[in-house]
Coordinates of C-alpha atoms (C1' of nucleotides) in Angstrom, one line a residue:
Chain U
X1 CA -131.2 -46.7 143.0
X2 CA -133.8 -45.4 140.2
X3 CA -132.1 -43.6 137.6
X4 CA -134.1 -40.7 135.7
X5 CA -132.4 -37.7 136.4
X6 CA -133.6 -34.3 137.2
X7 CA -135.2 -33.7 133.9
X8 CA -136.0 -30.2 133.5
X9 CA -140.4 -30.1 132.9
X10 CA -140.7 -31.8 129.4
X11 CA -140.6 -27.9 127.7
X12 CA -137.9 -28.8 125.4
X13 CA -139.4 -29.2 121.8
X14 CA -137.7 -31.5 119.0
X15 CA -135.7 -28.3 118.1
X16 CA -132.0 -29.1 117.6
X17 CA -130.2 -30.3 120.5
X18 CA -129.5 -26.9 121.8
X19 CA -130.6 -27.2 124.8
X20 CA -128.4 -26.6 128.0
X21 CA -129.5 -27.0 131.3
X22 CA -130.3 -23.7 132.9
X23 CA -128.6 -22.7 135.8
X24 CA -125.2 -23.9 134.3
X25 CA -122.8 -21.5 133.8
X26 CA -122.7 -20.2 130.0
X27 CA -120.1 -20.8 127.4
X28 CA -119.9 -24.2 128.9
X29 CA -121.1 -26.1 126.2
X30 CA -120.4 -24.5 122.7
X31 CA -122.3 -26.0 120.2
X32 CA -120.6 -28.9 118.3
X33 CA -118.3 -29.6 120.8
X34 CA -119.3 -32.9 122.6
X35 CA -117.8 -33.0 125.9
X36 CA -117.9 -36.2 127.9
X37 CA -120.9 -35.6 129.5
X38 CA -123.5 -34.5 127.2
X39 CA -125.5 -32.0 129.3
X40 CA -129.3 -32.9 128.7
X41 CA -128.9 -36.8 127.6
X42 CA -132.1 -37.7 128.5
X43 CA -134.0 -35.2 126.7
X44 CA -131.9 -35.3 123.6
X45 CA -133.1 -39.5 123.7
X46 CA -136.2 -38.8 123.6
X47 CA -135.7 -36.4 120.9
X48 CA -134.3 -39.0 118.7
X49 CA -136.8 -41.9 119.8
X50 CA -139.5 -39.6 118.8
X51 CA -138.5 -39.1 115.3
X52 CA -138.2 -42.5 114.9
X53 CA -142.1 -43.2 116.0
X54 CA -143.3 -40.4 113.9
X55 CA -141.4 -42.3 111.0
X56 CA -142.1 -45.9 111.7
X57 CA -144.3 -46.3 114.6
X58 CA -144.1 -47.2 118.4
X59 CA -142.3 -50.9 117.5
X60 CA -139.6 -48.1 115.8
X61 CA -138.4 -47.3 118.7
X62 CA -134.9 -48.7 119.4
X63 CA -132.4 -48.0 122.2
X64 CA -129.3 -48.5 120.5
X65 CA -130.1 -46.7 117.5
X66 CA -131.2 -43.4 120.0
X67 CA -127.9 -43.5 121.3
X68 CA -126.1 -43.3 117.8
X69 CA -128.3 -40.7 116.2
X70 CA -127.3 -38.7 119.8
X71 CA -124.1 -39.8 119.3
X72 CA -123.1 -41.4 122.8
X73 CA -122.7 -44.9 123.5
X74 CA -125.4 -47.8 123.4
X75 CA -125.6 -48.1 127.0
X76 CA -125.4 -44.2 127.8
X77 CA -128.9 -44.5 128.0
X78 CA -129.3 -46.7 130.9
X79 CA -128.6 -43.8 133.2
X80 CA -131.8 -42.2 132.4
X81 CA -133.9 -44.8 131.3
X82 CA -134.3 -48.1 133.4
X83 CA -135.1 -49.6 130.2
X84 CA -136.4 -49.8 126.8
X85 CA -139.8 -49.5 128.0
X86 CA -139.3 -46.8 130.3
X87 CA -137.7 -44.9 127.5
X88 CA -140.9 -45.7 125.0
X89 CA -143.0 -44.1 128.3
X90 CA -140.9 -41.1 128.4
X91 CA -141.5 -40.8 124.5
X92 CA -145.3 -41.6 124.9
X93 CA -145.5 -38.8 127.3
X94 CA -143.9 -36.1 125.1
X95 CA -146.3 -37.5 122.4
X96 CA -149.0 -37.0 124.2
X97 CA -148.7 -33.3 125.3
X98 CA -147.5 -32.8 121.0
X99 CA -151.0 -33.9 120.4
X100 CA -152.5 -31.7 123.2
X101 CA -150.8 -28.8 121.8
X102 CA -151.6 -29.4 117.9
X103 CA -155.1 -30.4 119.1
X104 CA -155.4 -26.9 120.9
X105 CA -153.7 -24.7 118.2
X106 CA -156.5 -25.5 116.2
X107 CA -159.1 -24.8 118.2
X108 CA -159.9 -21.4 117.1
X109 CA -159.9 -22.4 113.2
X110 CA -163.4 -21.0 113.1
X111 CA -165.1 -18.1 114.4
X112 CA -166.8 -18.2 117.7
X113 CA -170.7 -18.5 118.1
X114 CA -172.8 -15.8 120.2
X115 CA -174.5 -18.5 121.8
X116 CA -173.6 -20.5 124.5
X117 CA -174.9 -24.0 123.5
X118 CA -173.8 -23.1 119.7
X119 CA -170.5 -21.9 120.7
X120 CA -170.1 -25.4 122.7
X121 CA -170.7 -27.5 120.0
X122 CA -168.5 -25.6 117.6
X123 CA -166.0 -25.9 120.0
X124 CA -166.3 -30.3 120.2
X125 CA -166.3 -30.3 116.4
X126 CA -163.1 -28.6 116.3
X127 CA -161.1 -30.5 119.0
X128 CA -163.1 -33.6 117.0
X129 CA -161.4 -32.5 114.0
X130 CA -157.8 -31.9 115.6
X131 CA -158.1 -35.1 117.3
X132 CA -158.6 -37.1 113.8
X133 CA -156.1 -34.6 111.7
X134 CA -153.4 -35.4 114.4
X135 CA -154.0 -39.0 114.3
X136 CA -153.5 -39.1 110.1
X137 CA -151.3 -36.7 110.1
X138 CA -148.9 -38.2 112.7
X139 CA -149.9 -41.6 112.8
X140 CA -146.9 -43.3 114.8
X141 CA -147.0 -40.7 117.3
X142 CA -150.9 -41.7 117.4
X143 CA -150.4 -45.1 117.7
X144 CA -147.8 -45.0 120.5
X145 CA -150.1 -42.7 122.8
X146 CA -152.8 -45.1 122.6
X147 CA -150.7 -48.3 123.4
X148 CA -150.6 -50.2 126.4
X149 CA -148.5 -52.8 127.6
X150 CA -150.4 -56.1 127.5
X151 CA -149.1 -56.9 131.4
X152 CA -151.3 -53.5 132.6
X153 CA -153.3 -54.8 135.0
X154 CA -157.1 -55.1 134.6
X155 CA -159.3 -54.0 137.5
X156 CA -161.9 -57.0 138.4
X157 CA -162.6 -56.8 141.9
X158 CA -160.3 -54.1 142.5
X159 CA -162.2 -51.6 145.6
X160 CA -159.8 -48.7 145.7
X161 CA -159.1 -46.2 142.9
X162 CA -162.6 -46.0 141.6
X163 CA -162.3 -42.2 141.9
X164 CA -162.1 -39.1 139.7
X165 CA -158.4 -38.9 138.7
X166 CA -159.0 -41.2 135.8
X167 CA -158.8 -39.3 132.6
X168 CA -157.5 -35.7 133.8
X169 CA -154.3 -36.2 131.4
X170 CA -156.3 -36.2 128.2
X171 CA -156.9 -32.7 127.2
X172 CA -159.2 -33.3 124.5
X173 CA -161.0 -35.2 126.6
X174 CA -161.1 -32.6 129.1
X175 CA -162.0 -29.7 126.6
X176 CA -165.3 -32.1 125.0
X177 CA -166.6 -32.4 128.7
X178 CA -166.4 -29.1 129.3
X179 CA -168.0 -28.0 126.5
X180 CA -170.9 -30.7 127.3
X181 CA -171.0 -28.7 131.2
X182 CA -171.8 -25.4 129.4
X183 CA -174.4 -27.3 127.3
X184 CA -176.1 -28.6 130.4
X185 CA -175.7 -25.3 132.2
X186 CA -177.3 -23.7 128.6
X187 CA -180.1 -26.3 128.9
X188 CA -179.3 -28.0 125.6
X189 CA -178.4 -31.1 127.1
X190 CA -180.6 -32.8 130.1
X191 CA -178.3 -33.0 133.5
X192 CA -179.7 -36.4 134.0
X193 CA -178.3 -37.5 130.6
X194 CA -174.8 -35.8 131.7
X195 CA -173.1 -38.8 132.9
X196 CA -171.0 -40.5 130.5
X197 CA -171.8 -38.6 127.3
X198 CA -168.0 -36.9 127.4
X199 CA -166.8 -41.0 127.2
X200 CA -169.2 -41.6 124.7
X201 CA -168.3 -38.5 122.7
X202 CA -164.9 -38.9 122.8
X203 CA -165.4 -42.8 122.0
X204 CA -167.3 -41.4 118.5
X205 CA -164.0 -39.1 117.9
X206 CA -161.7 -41.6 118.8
X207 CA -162.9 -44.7 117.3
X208 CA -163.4 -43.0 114.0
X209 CA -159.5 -41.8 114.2
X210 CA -158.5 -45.3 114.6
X211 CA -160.4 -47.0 112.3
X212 CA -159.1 -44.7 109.0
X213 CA -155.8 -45.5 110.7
X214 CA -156.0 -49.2 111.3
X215 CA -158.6 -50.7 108.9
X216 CA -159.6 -50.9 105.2
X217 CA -161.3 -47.4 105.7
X218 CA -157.7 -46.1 105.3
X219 CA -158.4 -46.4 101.5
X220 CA -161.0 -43.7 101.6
X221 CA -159.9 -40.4 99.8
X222 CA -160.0 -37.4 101.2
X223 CA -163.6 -36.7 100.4
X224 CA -165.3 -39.9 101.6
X225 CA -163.1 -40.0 104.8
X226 CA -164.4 -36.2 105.7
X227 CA -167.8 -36.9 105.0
X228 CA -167.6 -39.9 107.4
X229 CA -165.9 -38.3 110.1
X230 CA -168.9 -35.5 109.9
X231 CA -171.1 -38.1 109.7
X232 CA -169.6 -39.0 112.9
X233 CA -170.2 -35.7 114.9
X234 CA -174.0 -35.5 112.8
X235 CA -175.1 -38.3 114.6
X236 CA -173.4 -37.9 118.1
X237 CA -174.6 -34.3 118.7
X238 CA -178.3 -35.1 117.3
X239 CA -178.0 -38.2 119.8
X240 CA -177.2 -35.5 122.7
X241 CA -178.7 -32.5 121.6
X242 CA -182.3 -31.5 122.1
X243 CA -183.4 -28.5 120.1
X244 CA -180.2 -26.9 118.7
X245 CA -179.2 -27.0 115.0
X246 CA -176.2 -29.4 115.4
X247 CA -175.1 -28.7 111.4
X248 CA -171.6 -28.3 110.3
X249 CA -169.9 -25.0 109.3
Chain W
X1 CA -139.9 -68.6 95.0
X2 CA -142.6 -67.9 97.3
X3 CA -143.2 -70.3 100.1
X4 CA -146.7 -70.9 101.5
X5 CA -147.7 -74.3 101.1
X6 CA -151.3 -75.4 100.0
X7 CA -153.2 -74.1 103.6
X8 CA -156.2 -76.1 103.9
X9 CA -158.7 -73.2 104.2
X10 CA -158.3 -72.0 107.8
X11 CA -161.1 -74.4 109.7
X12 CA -158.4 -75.7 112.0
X13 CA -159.8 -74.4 115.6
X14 CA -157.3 -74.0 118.7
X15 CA -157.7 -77.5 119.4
X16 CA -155.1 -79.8 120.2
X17 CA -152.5 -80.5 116.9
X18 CA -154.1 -83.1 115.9
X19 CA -155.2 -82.1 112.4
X20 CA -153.8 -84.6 110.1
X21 CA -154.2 -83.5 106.6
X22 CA -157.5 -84.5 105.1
X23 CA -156.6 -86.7 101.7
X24 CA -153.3 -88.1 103.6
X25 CA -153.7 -91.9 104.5
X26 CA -154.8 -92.4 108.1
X27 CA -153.1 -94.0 110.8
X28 CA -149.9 -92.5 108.9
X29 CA -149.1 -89.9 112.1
X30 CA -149.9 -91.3 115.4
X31 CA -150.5 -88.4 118.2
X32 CA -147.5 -88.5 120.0
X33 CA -145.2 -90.2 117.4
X34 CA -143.2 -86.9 115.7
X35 CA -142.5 -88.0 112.6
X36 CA -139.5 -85.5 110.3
X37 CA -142.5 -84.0 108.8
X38 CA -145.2 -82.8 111.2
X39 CA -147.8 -83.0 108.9
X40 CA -149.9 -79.4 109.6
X41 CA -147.2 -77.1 111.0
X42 CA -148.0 -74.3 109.5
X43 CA -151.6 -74.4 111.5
X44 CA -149.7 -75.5 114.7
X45 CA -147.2 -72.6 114.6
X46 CA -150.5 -70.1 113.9
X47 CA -152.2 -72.0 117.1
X48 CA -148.8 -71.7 119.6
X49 CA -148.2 -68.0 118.5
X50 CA -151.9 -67.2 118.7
X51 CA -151.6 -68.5 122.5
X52 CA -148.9 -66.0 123.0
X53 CA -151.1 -63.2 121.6
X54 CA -153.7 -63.8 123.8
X55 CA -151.5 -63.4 126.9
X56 CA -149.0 -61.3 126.2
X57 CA -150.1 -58.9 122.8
X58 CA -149.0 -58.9 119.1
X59 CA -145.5 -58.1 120.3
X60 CA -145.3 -61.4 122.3
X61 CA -145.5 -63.1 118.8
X62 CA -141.7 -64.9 118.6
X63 CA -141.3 -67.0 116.0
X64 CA -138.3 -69.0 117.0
X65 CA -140.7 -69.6 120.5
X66 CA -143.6 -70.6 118.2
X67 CA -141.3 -73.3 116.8
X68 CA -140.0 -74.3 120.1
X69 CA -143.6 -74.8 121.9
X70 CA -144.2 -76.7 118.9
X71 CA -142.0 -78.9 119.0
X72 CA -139.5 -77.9 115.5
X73 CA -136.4 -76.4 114.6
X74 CA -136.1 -72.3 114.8
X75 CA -136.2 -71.8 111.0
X76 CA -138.8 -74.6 110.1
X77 CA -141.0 -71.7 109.7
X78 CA -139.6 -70.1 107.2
X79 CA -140.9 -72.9 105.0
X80 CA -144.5 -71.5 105.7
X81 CA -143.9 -68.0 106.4
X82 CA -141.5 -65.6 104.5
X83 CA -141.2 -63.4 107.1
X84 CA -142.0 -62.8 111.0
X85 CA -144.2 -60.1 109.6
X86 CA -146.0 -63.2 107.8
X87 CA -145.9 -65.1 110.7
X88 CA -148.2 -62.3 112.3
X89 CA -150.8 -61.5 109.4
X90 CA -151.8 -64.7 109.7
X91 CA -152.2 -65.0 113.1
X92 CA -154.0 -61.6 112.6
X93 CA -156.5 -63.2 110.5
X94 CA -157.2 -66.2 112.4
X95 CA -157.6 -63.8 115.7
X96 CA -160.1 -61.9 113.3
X97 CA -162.1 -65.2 112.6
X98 CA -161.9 -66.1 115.9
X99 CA -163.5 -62.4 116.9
X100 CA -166.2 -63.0 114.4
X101 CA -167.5 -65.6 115.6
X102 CA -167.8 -64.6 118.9
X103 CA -169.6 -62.1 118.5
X104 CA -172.0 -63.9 115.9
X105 CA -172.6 -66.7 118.2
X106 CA -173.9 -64.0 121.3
X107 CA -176.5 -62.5 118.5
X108 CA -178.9 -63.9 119.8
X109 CA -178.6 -64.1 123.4
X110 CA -182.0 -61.7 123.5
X111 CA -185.5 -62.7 122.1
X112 CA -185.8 -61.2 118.9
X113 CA -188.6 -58.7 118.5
X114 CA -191.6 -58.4 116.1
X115 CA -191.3 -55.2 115.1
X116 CA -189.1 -55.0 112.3
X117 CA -187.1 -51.8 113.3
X118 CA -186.7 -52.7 117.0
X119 CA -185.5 -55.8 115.9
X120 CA -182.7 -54.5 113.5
X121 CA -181.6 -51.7 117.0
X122 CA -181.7 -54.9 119.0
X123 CA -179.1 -56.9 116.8
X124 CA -176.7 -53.8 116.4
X125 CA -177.0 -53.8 120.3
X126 CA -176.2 -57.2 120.8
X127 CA -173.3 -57.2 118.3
X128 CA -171.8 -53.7 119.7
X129 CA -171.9 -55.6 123.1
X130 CA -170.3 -58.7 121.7
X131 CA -167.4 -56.3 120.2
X132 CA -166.8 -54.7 124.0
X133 CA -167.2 -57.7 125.2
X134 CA -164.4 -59.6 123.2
X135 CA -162.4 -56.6 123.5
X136 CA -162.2 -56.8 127.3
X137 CA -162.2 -60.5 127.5
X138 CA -158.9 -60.9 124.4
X139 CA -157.2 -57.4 124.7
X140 CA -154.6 -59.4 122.8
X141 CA -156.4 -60.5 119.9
X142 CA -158.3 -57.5 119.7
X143 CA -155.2 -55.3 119.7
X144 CA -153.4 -57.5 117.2
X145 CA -156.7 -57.3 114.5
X146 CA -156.7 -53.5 114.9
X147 CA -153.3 -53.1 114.0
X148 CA -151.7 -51.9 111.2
X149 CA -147.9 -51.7 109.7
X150 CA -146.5 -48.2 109.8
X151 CA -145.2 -48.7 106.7
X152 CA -148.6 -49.4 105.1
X153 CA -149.3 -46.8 102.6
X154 CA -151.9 -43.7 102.9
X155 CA -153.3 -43.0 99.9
X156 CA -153.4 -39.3 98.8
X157 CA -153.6 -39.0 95.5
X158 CA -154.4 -42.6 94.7
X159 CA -156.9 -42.9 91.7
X160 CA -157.5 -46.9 92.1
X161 CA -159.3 -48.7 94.5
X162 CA -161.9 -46.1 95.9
X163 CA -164.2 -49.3 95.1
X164 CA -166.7 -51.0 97.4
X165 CA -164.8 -54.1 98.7
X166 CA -163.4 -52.1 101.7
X167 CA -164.3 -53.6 104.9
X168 CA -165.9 -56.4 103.6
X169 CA -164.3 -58.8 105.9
X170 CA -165.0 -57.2 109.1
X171 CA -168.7 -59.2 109.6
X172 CA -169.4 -56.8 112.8
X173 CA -169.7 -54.1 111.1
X174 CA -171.1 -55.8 108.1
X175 CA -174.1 -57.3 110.6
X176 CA -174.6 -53.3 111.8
X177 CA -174.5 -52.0 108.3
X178 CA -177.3 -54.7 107.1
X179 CA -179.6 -53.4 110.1
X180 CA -178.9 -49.8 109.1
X181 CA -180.5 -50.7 105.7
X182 CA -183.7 -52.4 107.2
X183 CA -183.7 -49.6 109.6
X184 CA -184.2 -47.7 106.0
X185 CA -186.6 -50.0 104.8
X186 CA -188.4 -50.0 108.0
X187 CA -188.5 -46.2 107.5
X188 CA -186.9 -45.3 110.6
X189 CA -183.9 -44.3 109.0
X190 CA -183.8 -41.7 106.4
X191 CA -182.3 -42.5 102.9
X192 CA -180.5 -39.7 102.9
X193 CA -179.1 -39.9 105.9
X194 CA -178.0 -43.7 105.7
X195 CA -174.3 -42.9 104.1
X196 CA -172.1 -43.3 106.6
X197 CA -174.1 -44.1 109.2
X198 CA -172.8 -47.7 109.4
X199 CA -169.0 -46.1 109.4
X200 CA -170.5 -43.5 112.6
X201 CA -171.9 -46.7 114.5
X202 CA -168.9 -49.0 114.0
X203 CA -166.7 -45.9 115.2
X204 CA -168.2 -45.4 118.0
X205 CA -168.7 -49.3 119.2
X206 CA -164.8 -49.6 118.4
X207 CA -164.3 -45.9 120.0
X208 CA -165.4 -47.3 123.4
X209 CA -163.7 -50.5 123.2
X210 CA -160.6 -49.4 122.1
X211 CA -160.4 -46.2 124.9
X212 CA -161.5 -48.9 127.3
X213 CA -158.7 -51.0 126.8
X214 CA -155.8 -48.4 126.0
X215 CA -156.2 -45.2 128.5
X216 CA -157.5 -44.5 131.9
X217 CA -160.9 -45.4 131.3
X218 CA -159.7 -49.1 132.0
X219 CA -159.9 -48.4 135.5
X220 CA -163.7 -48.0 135.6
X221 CA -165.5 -50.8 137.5
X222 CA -168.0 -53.1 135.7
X223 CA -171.1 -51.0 136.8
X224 CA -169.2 -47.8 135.5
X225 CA -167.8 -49.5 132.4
X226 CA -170.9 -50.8 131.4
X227 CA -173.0 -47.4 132.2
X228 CA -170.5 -45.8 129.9
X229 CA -171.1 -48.5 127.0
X230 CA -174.9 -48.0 126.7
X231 CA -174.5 -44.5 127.1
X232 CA -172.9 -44.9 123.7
X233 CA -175.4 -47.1 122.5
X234 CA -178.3 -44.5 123.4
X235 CA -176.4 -41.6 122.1
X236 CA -176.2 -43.5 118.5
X237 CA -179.6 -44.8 118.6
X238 CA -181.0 -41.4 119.2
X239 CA -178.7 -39.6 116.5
X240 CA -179.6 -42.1 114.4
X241 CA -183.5 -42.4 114.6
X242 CA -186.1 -40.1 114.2
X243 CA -189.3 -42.2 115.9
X244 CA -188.1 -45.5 117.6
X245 CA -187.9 -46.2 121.3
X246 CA -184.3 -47.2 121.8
X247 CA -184.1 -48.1 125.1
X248 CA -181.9 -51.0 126.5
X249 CA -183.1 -54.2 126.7
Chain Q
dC1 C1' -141.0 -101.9 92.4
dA2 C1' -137.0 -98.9 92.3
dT3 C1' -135.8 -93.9 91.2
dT4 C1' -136.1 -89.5 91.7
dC5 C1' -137.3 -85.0 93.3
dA6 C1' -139.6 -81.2 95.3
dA7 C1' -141.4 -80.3 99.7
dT8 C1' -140.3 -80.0 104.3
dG9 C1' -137.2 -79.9 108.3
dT10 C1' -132.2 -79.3 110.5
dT11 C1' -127.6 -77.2 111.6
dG12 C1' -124.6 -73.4 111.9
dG13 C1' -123.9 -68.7 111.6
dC14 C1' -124.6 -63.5 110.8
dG15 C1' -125.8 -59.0 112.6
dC16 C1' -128.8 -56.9 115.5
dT17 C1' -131.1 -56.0 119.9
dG18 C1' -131.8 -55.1 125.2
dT19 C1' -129.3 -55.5 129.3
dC20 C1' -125.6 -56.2 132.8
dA21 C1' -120.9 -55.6 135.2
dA22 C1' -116.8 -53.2 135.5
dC23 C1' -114.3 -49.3 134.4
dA24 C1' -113.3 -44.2 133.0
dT25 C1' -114.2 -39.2 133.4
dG26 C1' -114.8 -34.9 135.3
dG27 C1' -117.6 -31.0 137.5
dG28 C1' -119.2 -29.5 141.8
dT29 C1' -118.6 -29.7 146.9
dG30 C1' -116.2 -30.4 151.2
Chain Z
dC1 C1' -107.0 -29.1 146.5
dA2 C1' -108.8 -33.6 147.0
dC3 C1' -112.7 -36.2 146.7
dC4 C1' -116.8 -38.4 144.9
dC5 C1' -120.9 -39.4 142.6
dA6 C1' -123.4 -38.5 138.5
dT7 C1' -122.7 -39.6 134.0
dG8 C1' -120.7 -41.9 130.1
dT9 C1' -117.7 -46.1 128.0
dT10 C1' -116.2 -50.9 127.0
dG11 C1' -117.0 -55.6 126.7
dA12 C1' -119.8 -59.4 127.0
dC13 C1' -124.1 -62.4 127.1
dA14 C1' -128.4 -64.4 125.5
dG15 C1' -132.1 -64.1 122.4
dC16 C1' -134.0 -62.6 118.1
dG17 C1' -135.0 -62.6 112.8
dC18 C1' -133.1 -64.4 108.9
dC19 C1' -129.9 -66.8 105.4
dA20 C1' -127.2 -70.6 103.2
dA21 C1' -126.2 -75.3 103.0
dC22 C1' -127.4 -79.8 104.1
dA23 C1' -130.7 -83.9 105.5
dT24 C1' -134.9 -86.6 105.1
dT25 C1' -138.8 -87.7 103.5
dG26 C1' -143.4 -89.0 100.9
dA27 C1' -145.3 -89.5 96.5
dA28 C1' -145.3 -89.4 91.7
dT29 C1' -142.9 -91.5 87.6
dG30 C1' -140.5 -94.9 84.7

DNA sequence: CATTCAATGTTGGCGCTGTCAACATGGGTG
DNA sequence: CACCCATGTTGACAGCGCCAACATTGAATG
């Protein structure tokens, strides 16, 4: 009864449209030539719904107007989407592993340290800089990953599912708690003061992304809103760190 | 041209509808008795699509339901609103009163204490955990003050308005940023290090609240969730001071 | 006190949206 | 070769934001 087709990975990049299915005979599908059935509909949506965020945000995001822009029919997409919402998940998703990758790509900006705790620290700053580049440099695709539905349930008295799945999806989350492991394995940061710090680091990055996105400290310029966001990872990694020179590069 | 009538301030609280306008001869609107004009309908449509908010998010804000659940035609708004957009800044601001005072009125739910710089790290406590606090307890409200037009513009090049007024309304961050400069005066805080600082705490106070409300994180459990809020706290606290004990109250 | 008028509210309608039911097409499998 | 199910299409419905034209007031004005 659930729709959602085979859906080959996620690999396919906003590139053209260009994309058959693999394992269908060739020469099938020249470009241009729109046969009745489309071929890879469902990624070719998200394609389109993804542009729109990036251009006006995750309320952007319209069905209909996906379908035209692919060129099929406005109800085309019912057979790979149960419904608007599922379609903004599916676009949510593919923004999510855009920001991963841009995030990562960035990671090696700067030169690595010899030392282990220095090397570390470097390494947070950077994916701390990705994180707020990406968020004001593709702010809709930002907003949308970070949006839940208000009817998510909230846990109260909830006893299962207390366990370590949680956060495993966020790779920049993933990358700063790593780097905090080597720091406690280096001895630069106390194993008893482990717990939490990667939530509390990543709430530093995060929270500063969203409020030059969302607040009056959008109206920075360029100077004041770096200086803030190293202001940001000044204070966090002296508020972790015990004897290691924390200062930027 | 442009509509929006006189607006008496914006003291009206959720209450009932019951707000006659002050200067208007009593006894002239019964409760119960819907006269053709209603009298304060711009406040009653604020209060019925603030109610929405609250349980179902900014995008639960309908205007023609606003006018229903308040008892008037579908395009009576539009004599107090230009716009659905209008409908929701306003609603935006109330929610952002409403958040204010919160928080202000849990200030001082812990004795104050007598040394001058403990007392400053207390308050910034006690209004960071006011700010979770209301973030958990009005996900809607809190999500509909944090959010921002796509279309709202990113300055780049923009030579006016690098001035002070900034986040001047926002009366969290203004109570931390106040602390912050006794916590100079109190010389616990160097000078030089106090730009910013008040941008870094707010960041990571909203950092927390927003990741606990929008990813994974919102399936910690109380203990956890609260473990991983003052885990913030002492991480700021120690990045930011050089000689205070900053331990939780 | 009667008039008048601008503010406020109503009706009807437009184009758009998400979604459903019924029908059309065609490629792969028996 | 015939079939069939995944995929795409047409037509329709209710609800939305918004506009134009009309109705009803309370309050200021003569």
């Amino acid at each position: 009864m659930s729709p959602r087709a085979q859906a080959p990975g996620g690999g396919a990049e906003t590139g053209g449209g260009t994309g058959a299915k693999p394992g269908t005979k060739p020469g099938a599908k020249a470009p241009g030539r729109r046969a009745y059935h489309h071929g890879d509909l469902r990624n070719a949506l998200v394609d389109a719904a993804l542009e729109m965020v990036r251009t006006g945000g995750p309320e952007a995001i319209v069905l209909r107007e996906a379908a035209r822009a692919t060129g099929v029919s406005s109800t085309a997409a019912y057979r790979h989407f149960e419904s608007h919402r599922d379609l903004v998940e599916a676009v949510k998703e593919r923004a999510g592993a855009r920001m991963d990758a841009e995030v990562a790509a960035r990671l090696t900006d700067e030169p690595a340290r010899a030392d282990r705790g220095e090397e570390a620290v470097r390494r947070m700053r950077a994916v701390g800089r990705g994180y707020v580049r990406f968020a004001l440099e593709e702010p809709g695709l930002f907003r949308l990953i970070f949006r839940q539905y208000a009817d998510a349930p909230m846990p109260e008295g909830d006893p299962v599912s207390e366990a370590p799945p949680l956060t495993e999806r966020n790779s920049s989350y993933m990358s700063m708690s790593e780097a905090l492991d080597e720091l406690v394995e280096a001895g630069e940061l106390a194993a008893g003061r482990r717990a939490f710090t990667d939530v509390a680091m990543w709430a530093a990055v995060h929270g500063i992304s969203t409020l030059l996105l969302e607040t009056d400290l959008s109206r920075l310029d360029k100077r004041a809103r770096e200086a803030a966001v190293e202001r940001v990872f000044d204070v966090v990694f002296h508020g972790i760190l015990t004897n290691l020179d924390t200062s930027a590069a």
